Short mmCIF file of C-alpha atoms in Angstrom, two decimals:
data_model
loop_
_atom_site.label_atom_id
_atom_site.label_comp_id
_atom_site.label_asym_id
_atom_site.label_seq_id
_atom_site.Cartn_x
_atom_site.Cartn_y
_atom_site.Cartn_z
CA MET A 926 -8.61 -14.48 -8.67
CA HIS A 927 -5.54 -12.58 -10.71
CA ILE A 928 -5.50 -10.83 -14.01
CA PRO A 929 -2.95 -12.61 -16.13
CA ASP A 930 0.55 -11.27 -17.51
CA ASN A 931 -0.30 -8.74 -20.59
CA TYR A 932 -3.88 -8.99 -20.26
CA LEU A 933 -3.81 -4.72 -19.38
CA SER A 934 -2.70 -2.87 -22.16
CA PRO A 935 0.18 -0.21 -20.74
CA SER A 936 -2.66 2.98 -21.63
CA THR A 937 -4.75 1.19 -18.80
CA CYS A 938 -2.11 0.64 -16.36
CA ALA A 939 -0.78 4.29 -16.32
CA VAL A 940 -4.40 5.53 -16.21
CA PHE A 941 -4.54 3.71 -13.07
CA GLY A 942 -1.56 4.63 -11.97
CA VAL A 943 -1.99 8.04 -12.04
CA VAL A 944 -5.48 7.45 -10.56
CA MET A 945 -3.38 5.69 -7.74
CA LEU A 946 -0.70 8.72 -7.00
CA PRO A 947 -3.14 11.28 -5.18
CA ILE A 948 -4.02 8.40 -3.15
CA TRP A 949 -0.76 6.91 -2.25
CA ARG A 950 0.22 10.16 -1.15
CA ARG A 951 -2.65 10.36 1.07
CA VAL A 952 -2.17 7.48 2.62
CA SER A 953 1.90 8.01 3.15
CA LEU A 954 1.23 11.35 4.98
CA ARG A 955 -1.30 9.99 7.44
CA VAL A 956 0.14 6.78 8.18
CA LYS A 957 3.46 9.26 8.69
CA ASN A 958 1.34 11.58 11.00
CA GLU A 959 -0.10 8.86 13.21
CA ILE A 960 2.11 5.83 13.59
CA THR A 961 4.83 7.01 16.09
CA ARG A 962 8.26 6.54 16.62
CA GLN A 963 7.50 4.14 19.43
CA LYS A 964 4.69 2.04 17.58
CA ARG A 965 6.84 1.36 14.64
CA PRO A 966 8.07 -2.22 15.70
CA LEU A 967 4.81 -3.16 16.69
CA HIS A 968 3.44 -1.96 13.25
CA SER A 969 6.02 -4.19 11.50
CA ILE A 970 5.51 -7.35 13.90
CA ASN A 971 2.29 -7.13 12.85
CA LEU A 972 2.63 -6.22 9.06
CA LEU A 973 4.95 -9.27 8.93
CA HIS A 974 2.49 -11.51 10.58
CA ALA A 975 -0.26 -10.28 7.80
CA LEU A 976 1.73 -10.71 5.34
CA LYS A 977 3.26 -14.29 6.19
CA GLN A 978 -0.43 -15.15 6.58
CA LEU A 979 -0.87 -14.97 2.25
#
């Protein structure tokens, strides 16, 4: 199930976008610190496989 286009107001989207900014920052820093350069190709292949399943 998805939210139809134009169902959420721009102010609602702005609020949720602002709420998500610190979460995205925390996750990106964690990924940057935990995934070594040698493991990046393996993680990329796994991500591609996971997205293909959608």
